[in-house]
Amino acid sequence: MVVSVQAGPGDFATWAALILALPIIVLVLMLGLQFAELQLHFIAPLG
């Protein structure tokens, strides 16, 4: 009983952290890809 009660909130906190972190990770990846694409577009014609 005690073990399951202790494991429950921990799992919930882990899932909550993952769910909260996923959109941030996706946003960072998308922004990074867009920035790299912009760099290619701006640098390629100059080079």
PDB file with SEQRES, HELIX, SHEET and CRYST1 records, atoms N, CA, C and O in Angstrom:
SEQRES   1 A   47  MET VAL VAL SER VAL GLN ALA GLY PRO GLY ASP PHE ALA          
SEQRES   2 A   47  THR TRP ALA ALA LEU ILE LEU ALA LEU PRO ILE ILE VAL          
SEQRES   3 A   47  LEU VAL LEU MET LEU GLY LEU GLN PHE ALA GLU LEU GLN          
SEQRES   4 A   47  LEU HIS PHE ILE ALA PRO LEU GLY                              
HELIX    1 AA1 VAL A    2  LEU A   46  1                                  45    
CRYST1    1.000    1.000    1.000  90.00  90.00  90.00 P 1           1          
ATOM      1  N   MET A   1       0.840  -1.205   0.000  1.00  0.00           N  
ATOM      2  CA  MET A   1       0.000   0.000   0.000  1.00  0.00           C  
ATOM      3  C   MET A   1       0.877   1.259   0.000  1.00  0.00           C  
ATOM      4  O   MET A   1       0.731   2.134  -0.853  1.00  0.00           O  
ATOM      5  N   VAL A   2       1.790   1.329   0.974  1.00  0.00           N  
ATOM      6  CA  VAL A   2       2.623   2.528   1.101  1.00  0.00           C  
ATOM      7  C   VAL A   2       3.493   2.701  -0.138  1.00  0.00           C  
ATOM      8  O   VAL A   2       3.671   3.815  -0.629  1.00  0.00           O  
ATOM      9  N   VAL A   3       4.038   1.585  -0.645  1.00  0.00           N  
ATOM     10  CA  VAL A   3       4.920   1.660  -1.807  1.00  0.00           C  
ATOM     11  C   VAL A   3       4.157   2.204  -3.008  1.00  0.00           C  
ATOM     12  O   VAL A   3       4.649   3.080  -3.718  1.00  0.00           O  
ATOM     13  N   SER A   4       2.942   1.676  -3.235  1.00  0.00           N  
ATOM     14  CA  SER A   4       2.169   2.124  -4.393  1.00  0.00           C  
ATOM     15  C   SER A   4       1.783   3.599  -4.252  1.00  0.00           C  
ATOM     16  O   SER A   4       1.765   4.338  -5.237  1.00  0.00           O  
ATOM     17  N   VAL A   5       1.477   4.019  -3.032  1.00  0.00           N  
ATOM     18  CA  VAL A   5       1.114   5.419  -2.808  1.00  0.00           C  
ATOM     19  C   VAL A   5       2.310   6.319  -3.069  1.00  0.00           C  
ATOM     20  O   VAL A   5       2.159   7.403  -3.632  1.00  0.00           O  
ATOM     21  N   GLN A   6       3.502   5.879  -2.665  1.00  0.00           N  
ATOM     22  CA  GLN A   6       4.705   6.683  -2.886  1.00  0.00           C  
ATOM     23  C   GLN A   6       5.076   6.699  -4.368  1.00  0.00           C  
ATOM     24  O   GLN A   6       5.567   7.707  -4.878  1.00  0.00           O  
ATOM     25  N   ALA A   7       4.838   5.574  -5.063  1.00  0.00           N  
ATOM     26  CA  ALA A   7       5.228   5.498  -6.470  1.00  0.00           C  
ATOM     27  C   ALA A   7       4.253   6.296  -7.333  1.00  0.00           C  
ATOM     28  O   ALA A   7       4.648   6.828  -8.370  1.00  0.00           O  
ATOM     29  N   GLY A   8       2.986   6.389  -6.923  1.00  0.00           N  
ATOM     30  CA  GLY A   8       1.978   7.070  -7.729  1.00  0.00           C  
ATOM     31  C   GLY A   8       2.328   8.529  -8.007  1.00  0.00           C  
ATOM     32  O   GLY A   8       2.465   8.912  -9.169  1.00  0.00           O  
ATOM     33  N   PRO A   9       2.474   9.349  -6.971  1.00  0.00           N  
ATOM     34  CA  PRO A   9       2.794  10.773  -7.186  1.00  0.00           C  
ATOM     35  C   PRO A   9       4.098  10.956  -7.942  1.00  0.00           C  
ATOM     36  O   PRO A   9       4.210  11.875  -8.753  1.00  0.00           O  
ATOM     37  N   GLY A  10       5.087  10.103  -7.698  1.00  0.00           N  
ATOM     38  CA  GLY A  10       6.354  10.215  -8.400  1.00  0.00           C  
ATOM     39  C   GLY A  10       6.158  10.000  -9.896  1.00  0.00           C  
ATOM     40  O   GLY A  10       6.678  10.759 -10.713  1.00  0.00           O  
ATOM     41  N   ASP A  11       5.397   8.947 -10.254  1.00  0.00           N  
ATOM     42  CA  ASP A  11       5.126   8.699 -11.663  1.00  0.00           C  
ATOM     43  C   ASP A  11       4.349   9.862 -12.265  1.00  0.00           C  
ATOM     44  O   ASP A  11       4.616  10.287 -13.389  1.00  0.00           O  
ATOM     45  N   PHE A  12       3.383  10.370 -11.504  1.00  0.00           N  
ATOM     46  CA  PHE A  12       2.578  11.487 -12.009  1.00  0.00           C  
ATOM     47  C   PHE A  12       3.452  12.713 -12.253  1.00  0.00           C  
ATOM     48  O   PHE A  12       3.296  13.403 -13.261  1.00  0.00           O  
ATOM     49  N   ALA A  13       4.370  12.980 -11.327  1.00  0.00           N  
ATOM     50  CA  ALA A  13       5.263  14.134 -11.486  1.00  0.00           C  
ATOM     51  C   ALA A  13       6.153  13.940 -12.710  1.00  0.00           C  
ATOM     52  O   ALA A  13       6.400  14.886 -13.457  1.00  0.00           O  
ATOM     53  N   THR A  14       6.635  12.706 -12.915  1.00  0.00           N  
ATOM     54  CA  THR A  14       7.481  12.437 -14.076  1.00  0.00           C  
ATOM     55  C   THR A  14       6.701  12.657 -15.365  1.00  0.00           C  
ATOM     56  O   THR A  14       7.189  13.300 -16.294  1.00  0.00           O  
ATOM     57  N   TRP A  15       5.470  12.111 -15.415  1.00  0.00           N  
ATOM     58  CA  TRP A  15       4.650  12.288 -16.615  1.00  0.00           C  
ATOM     59  C   TRP A  15       4.312  13.752 -16.829  1.00  0.00           C  
ATOM     60  O   TRP A  15       4.337  14.241 -17.958  1.00  0.00           O  
ATOM     61  N   ALA A  16       3.994  14.456 -15.744  1.00  0.00           N  
ATOM     62  CA  ALA A  16       3.661  15.878 -15.865  1.00  0.00           C  
ATOM     63  C   ALA A  16       4.861  16.655 -16.406  1.00  0.00           C  
ATOM     64  O   ALA A  16       4.707  17.529 -17.258  1.00  0.00           O  
ATOM     65  N   ALA A  17       6.049  16.333 -15.910  1.00  0.00           N  
ATOM     66  CA  ALA A  17       7.251  17.016 -16.388  1.00  0.00           C  
ATOM     67  C   ALA A  17       7.480  16.720 -17.866  1.00  0.00           C  
ATOM     68  O   ALA A  17       7.818  17.618 -18.637  1.00  0.00           O  
ATOM     69  N   LEU A  18       7.295  15.454 -18.262  1.00  0.00           N  
ATOM     70  CA  LEU A  18       7.476  15.099 -19.671  1.00  0.00           C  
ATOM     71  C   LEU A  18       6.463  15.822 -20.538  1.00  0.00           C  
ATOM     72  O   LEU A  18       6.817  16.367 -21.584  1.00  0.00           O  
ATOM     73  N   ILE A  19       5.190  15.834 -20.108  1.00  0.00           N  
ATOM     74  CA  ILE A  19       4.134  16.476 -20.894  1.00  0.00           C  
ATOM     75  C   ILE A  19       4.399  17.970 -21.006  1.00  0.00           C  
ATOM     76  O   ILE A  19       4.166  18.566 -22.057  1.00  0.00           O  
ATOM     77  N   LEU A  20       4.884  18.577 -19.930  1.00  0.00           N  
ATOM     78  CA  LEU A  20       5.182  20.011 -19.972  1.00  0.00           C  
ATOM     79  C   LEU A  20       6.416  20.291 -20.812  1.00  0.00           C  
ATOM     80  O   LEU A  20       6.498  21.330 -21.467  1.00  0.00           O  
ATOM     81  N   ALA A  21       7.379  19.373 -20.800  1.00  0.00           N  
ATOM     82  CA  ALA A  21       8.633  19.608 -21.521  1.00  0.00           C  
ATOM     83  C   ALA A  21       8.478  19.356 -23.016  1.00  0.00           C  
ATOM     84  O   ALA A  21       9.185  19.968 -23.817  1.00  0.00           O  
ATOM     85  N   LEU A  22       7.564  18.465 -23.410  1.00  0.00           N  
ATOM     86  CA  LEU A  22       7.437  18.112 -24.830  1.00  0.00           C  
ATOM     87  C   LEU A  22       7.172  19.320 -25.722  1.00  0.00           C  
ATOM     88  O   LEU A  22       7.888  19.498 -26.707  1.00  0.00           O  
ATOM     89  N   PRO A  23       6.175  20.161 -25.426  1.00  0.00           N  
ATOM     90  CA  PRO A  23       5.941  21.320 -26.301  1.00  0.00           C  
ATOM     91  C   PRO A  23       7.147  22.250 -26.362  1.00  0.00           C  
ATOM     92  O   PRO A  23       7.437  22.825 -27.411  1.00  0.00           O  
ATOM     93  N   ILE A  24       7.852  22.401 -25.235  1.00  0.00           N  
ATOM     94  CA  ILE A  24       9.025  23.278 -25.213  1.00  0.00           C  
ATOM     95  C   ILE A  24      10.109  22.701 -26.113  1.00  0.00           C  
ATOM     96  O   ILE A  24      10.740  23.433 -26.874  1.00  0.00           O  
ATOM     97  N   ILE A  25      10.329  21.375 -26.028  1.00  0.00           N  
ATOM     98  CA  ILE A  25      11.343  20.730 -26.858  1.00  0.00           C  
ATOM     99  C   ILE A  25      10.974  20.874 -28.325  1.00  0.00           C  
ATOM    100  O   ILE A  25      11.829  21.175 -29.158  1.00  0.00           O  
ATOM    101  N   VAL A  26       9.684  20.656 -28.648  1.00  0.00           N  
ATOM    102  CA  VAL A  26       9.243  20.774 -30.037  1.00  0.00           C  
ATOM    103  C   VAL A  26       9.440  22.197 -30.539  1.00  0.00           C  
ATOM    104  O   VAL A  26       9.893  22.409 -31.663  1.00  0.00           O  
ATOM    105  N   LEU A  27       9.094  23.177 -29.695  1.00  0.00           N  
ATOM    106  CA  LEU A  27       9.261  24.579 -30.095  1.00  0.00           C  
ATOM    107  C   LEU A  27      10.735  24.894 -30.344  1.00  0.00           C  
ATOM    108  O   LEU A  27      11.075  25.551 -31.328  1.00  0.00           O  
ATOM    109  N   VAL A  28      11.606  24.426 -29.452  1.00  0.00           N  
ATOM    110  CA  VAL A  28      13.045  24.695 -29.610  1.00  0.00           C  
ATOM    111  C   VAL A  28      13.556  24.054 -30.898  1.00  0.00           C  
ATOM    112  O   VAL A  28      14.323  24.666 -31.641  1.00  0.00           O  
ATOM    113  N   LEU A  29      13.125  22.805 -31.160  1.00  0.00           N  
ATOM    114  CA  LEU A  29      13.570  22.133 -32.376  1.00  0.00           C  
ATOM    115  C   LEU A  29      13.075  22.868 -33.608  1.00  0.00           C  
ATOM    116  O   LEU A  29      13.836  23.064 -34.556  1.00  0.00           O  
ATOM    117  N   MET A  30      11.806  23.280 -33.612  1.00  0.00           N  
ATOM    118  CA  MET A  30      11.247  23.975 -34.771  1.00  0.00           C  
ATOM    119  C   MET A  30      11.951  25.311 -34.980  1.00  0.00           C  
ATOM    120  O   MET A  30      12.284  25.672 -36.109  1.00  0.00           O  
ATOM    121  N   LEU A  31      12.176  26.045 -33.887  1.00  0.00           N  
ATOM    122  CA  LEU A  31      12.867  27.330 -34.012  1.00  0.00           C  
ATOM    123  C   LEU A  31      14.295  27.125 -34.511  1.00  0.00           C  
ATOM    124  O   LEU A  31      14.781  27.897 -35.338  1.00  0.00           O  
ATOM    125  N   GLY A  32      14.961  26.094 -34.015  1.00  0.00           N  
ATOM    126  CA  GLY A  32      16.317  25.799 -34.461  1.00  0.00           C  
ATOM    127  C   GLY A  32      16.349  25.459 -35.944  1.00  0.00           C  
ATOM    128  O   GLY A  32      17.229  25.917 -36.672  1.00  0.00           O  
ATOM    129  N   LEU A  33      15.377  24.647 -36.394  1.00  0.00           N  
ATOM    130  CA  LEU A  33      15.324  24.296 -37.815  1.00  0.00           C  
ATOM    131  C   LEU A  33      15.046  25.529 -38.664  1.00  0.00           C  
ATOM    132  O   LEU A  33      15.668  25.717 -39.710  1.00  0.00           O  
ATOM    133  N   GLN A  34      14.117  26.369 -38.220  1.00  0.00           N  
ATOM    134  CA  GLN A  34      13.800  27.582 -38.977  1.00  0.00           C  
ATOM    135  C   GLN A  34      15.014  28.508 -39.024  1.00  0.00           C  
ATOM    136  O   GLN A  34      15.307  29.098 -40.063  1.00  0.00           O  
ATOM    137  N   PHE A  35      15.715  28.633 -37.905  1.00  0.00           N  
ATOM    138  CA  PHE A  35      16.907  29.494 -37.857  1.00  0.00           C  
ATOM    139  C   PHE A  35      17.973  28.966 -38.808  1.00  0.00           C  
ATOM    140  O   PHE A  35      18.596  29.741 -39.534  1.00  0.00           O  
ATOM    141  N   ALA A  36      18.186  27.648 -38.809  1.00  0.00           N  
ATOM    142  CA  ALA A  36      19.168  27.050 -39.712  1.00  0.00           C  
ATOM    143  C   ALA A  36      18.748  27.278 -41.163  1.00  0.00           C  
ATOM    144  O   ALA A  36      19.581  27.566 -42.023  1.00  0.00           O  
ATOM    145  N   GLU A  37      17.445  27.144 -41.425  1.00  0.00           N  
ATOM    146  CA  GLU A  37      16.959  27.345 -42.786  1.00  0.00           C  
ATOM    147  C   GLU A  37      17.158  28.800 -43.209  1.00  0.00           C  
ATOM    148  O   GLU A  37      17.563  29.074 -44.339  1.00  0.00           O  
ATOM    149  N   LEU A  38      16.871  29.729 -42.295  1.00  0.00           N  
ATOM    150  CA  LEU A  38      17.080  31.146 -42.599  1.00  0.00           C  
ATOM    151  C   LEU A  38      18.560  31.417 -42.869  1.00  0.00           C  
ATOM    152  O   LEU A  38      18.906  32.150 -43.795  1.00  0.00           O  
ATOM    153  N   GLN A  39      19.422  30.821 -42.056  1.00  0.00           N  
ATOM    154  CA  GLN A  39      20.867  31.006 -42.264  1.00  0.00           C  
ATOM    155  C   GLN A  39      21.266  30.500 -43.640  1.00  0.00           C  
ATOM    156  O   GLN A  39      22.048  31.145 -44.339  1.00  0.00           O  
ATOM    157  N   LEU A  40      20.728  29.339 -44.038  1.00  0.00           N  
ATOM    158  CA  LEU A  40      21.060  28.793 -45.349  1.00  0.00           C  
ATOM    159  C   LEU A  40      20.584  29.739 -46.452  1.00  0.00           C  
ATOM    160  O   LEU A  40      21.302  29.988 -47.420  1.00  0.00           O  
ATOM    161  N   HIS A  41      19.369  30.263 -46.294  1.00  0.00           N  
ATOM    162  CA  HIS A  41      18.812  31.139 -47.322  1.00  0.00           C  
ATOM    163  C   HIS A  41      19.616  32.436 -47.435  1.00  0.00           C  
ATOM    164  O   HIS A  41      19.816  32.959 -48.531  1.00  0.00           O  
ATOM    165  N   PHE A  42      20.075  32.948 -46.289  1.00  0.00           N  
ATOM    166  CA  PHE A  42      20.781  34.228 -46.309  1.00  0.00           C  
ATOM    167  C   PHE A  42      22.250  34.059 -46.697  1.00  0.00           C  
ATOM    168  O   PHE A  42      22.817  34.909 -47.383  1.00  0.00           O  
ATOM    169  N   ILE A  43      22.866  32.951 -46.251  1.00  0.00           N  
ATOM    170  CA  ILE A  43      24.299  32.768 -46.472  1.00  0.00           C  
ATOM    171  C   ILE A  43      24.562  32.190 -47.867  1.00  0.00           C  
ATOM    172  O   ILE A  43      25.540  32.561 -48.516  1.00  0.00           O  
ATOM    173  N   ALA A  44      23.695  31.285 -48.329  1.00  0.00           N  
ATOM    174  CA  ALA A  44      23.925  30.628 -49.619  1.00  0.00           C  
ATOM    175  C   ALA A  44      24.039  31.637 -50.772  1.00  0.00           C  
ATOM    176  O   ALA A  44      24.986  31.539 -51.552  1.00  0.00           O  
ATOM    177  N   PRO A  45      23.124  32.595 -50.914  1.00  0.00           N  
ATOM    178  CA  PRO A  45      23.254  33.560 -52.022  1.00  0.00           C  
ATOM    179  C   PRO A  45      24.532  34.400 -51.898  1.00  0.00           C  
ATOM    180  O   PRO A  45      25.158  34.732 -52.905  1.00  0.00           O  
ATOM    181  N   LEU A  46      24.919  34.744 -50.656  1.00  0.00           N  
ATOM    182  CA  LEU A  46      26.122  35.562 -50.482  1.00  0.00           C  
ATOM    183  C   LEU A  46      27.361  34.765 -50.854  1.00  0.00           C  
ATOM    184  O   LEU A  46      28.286  35.292 -51.471  1.00  0.00           O  
ATOM    185  N   GLY A  47      27.374  33.494 -50.476  1.00  0.00           N  
ATOM    186  CA  GLY A  47      28.539  32.672 -50.775  1.00  0.00           C  
ATOM    187  C   GLY A  47      28.483  32.250 -52.222  1.00  0.00           C  
ATOM    188  O   GLY A  47      29.374  31.545 -52.695  1.00  0.00           O  
TER     189      GLY A  47                                                      
END                                                                             
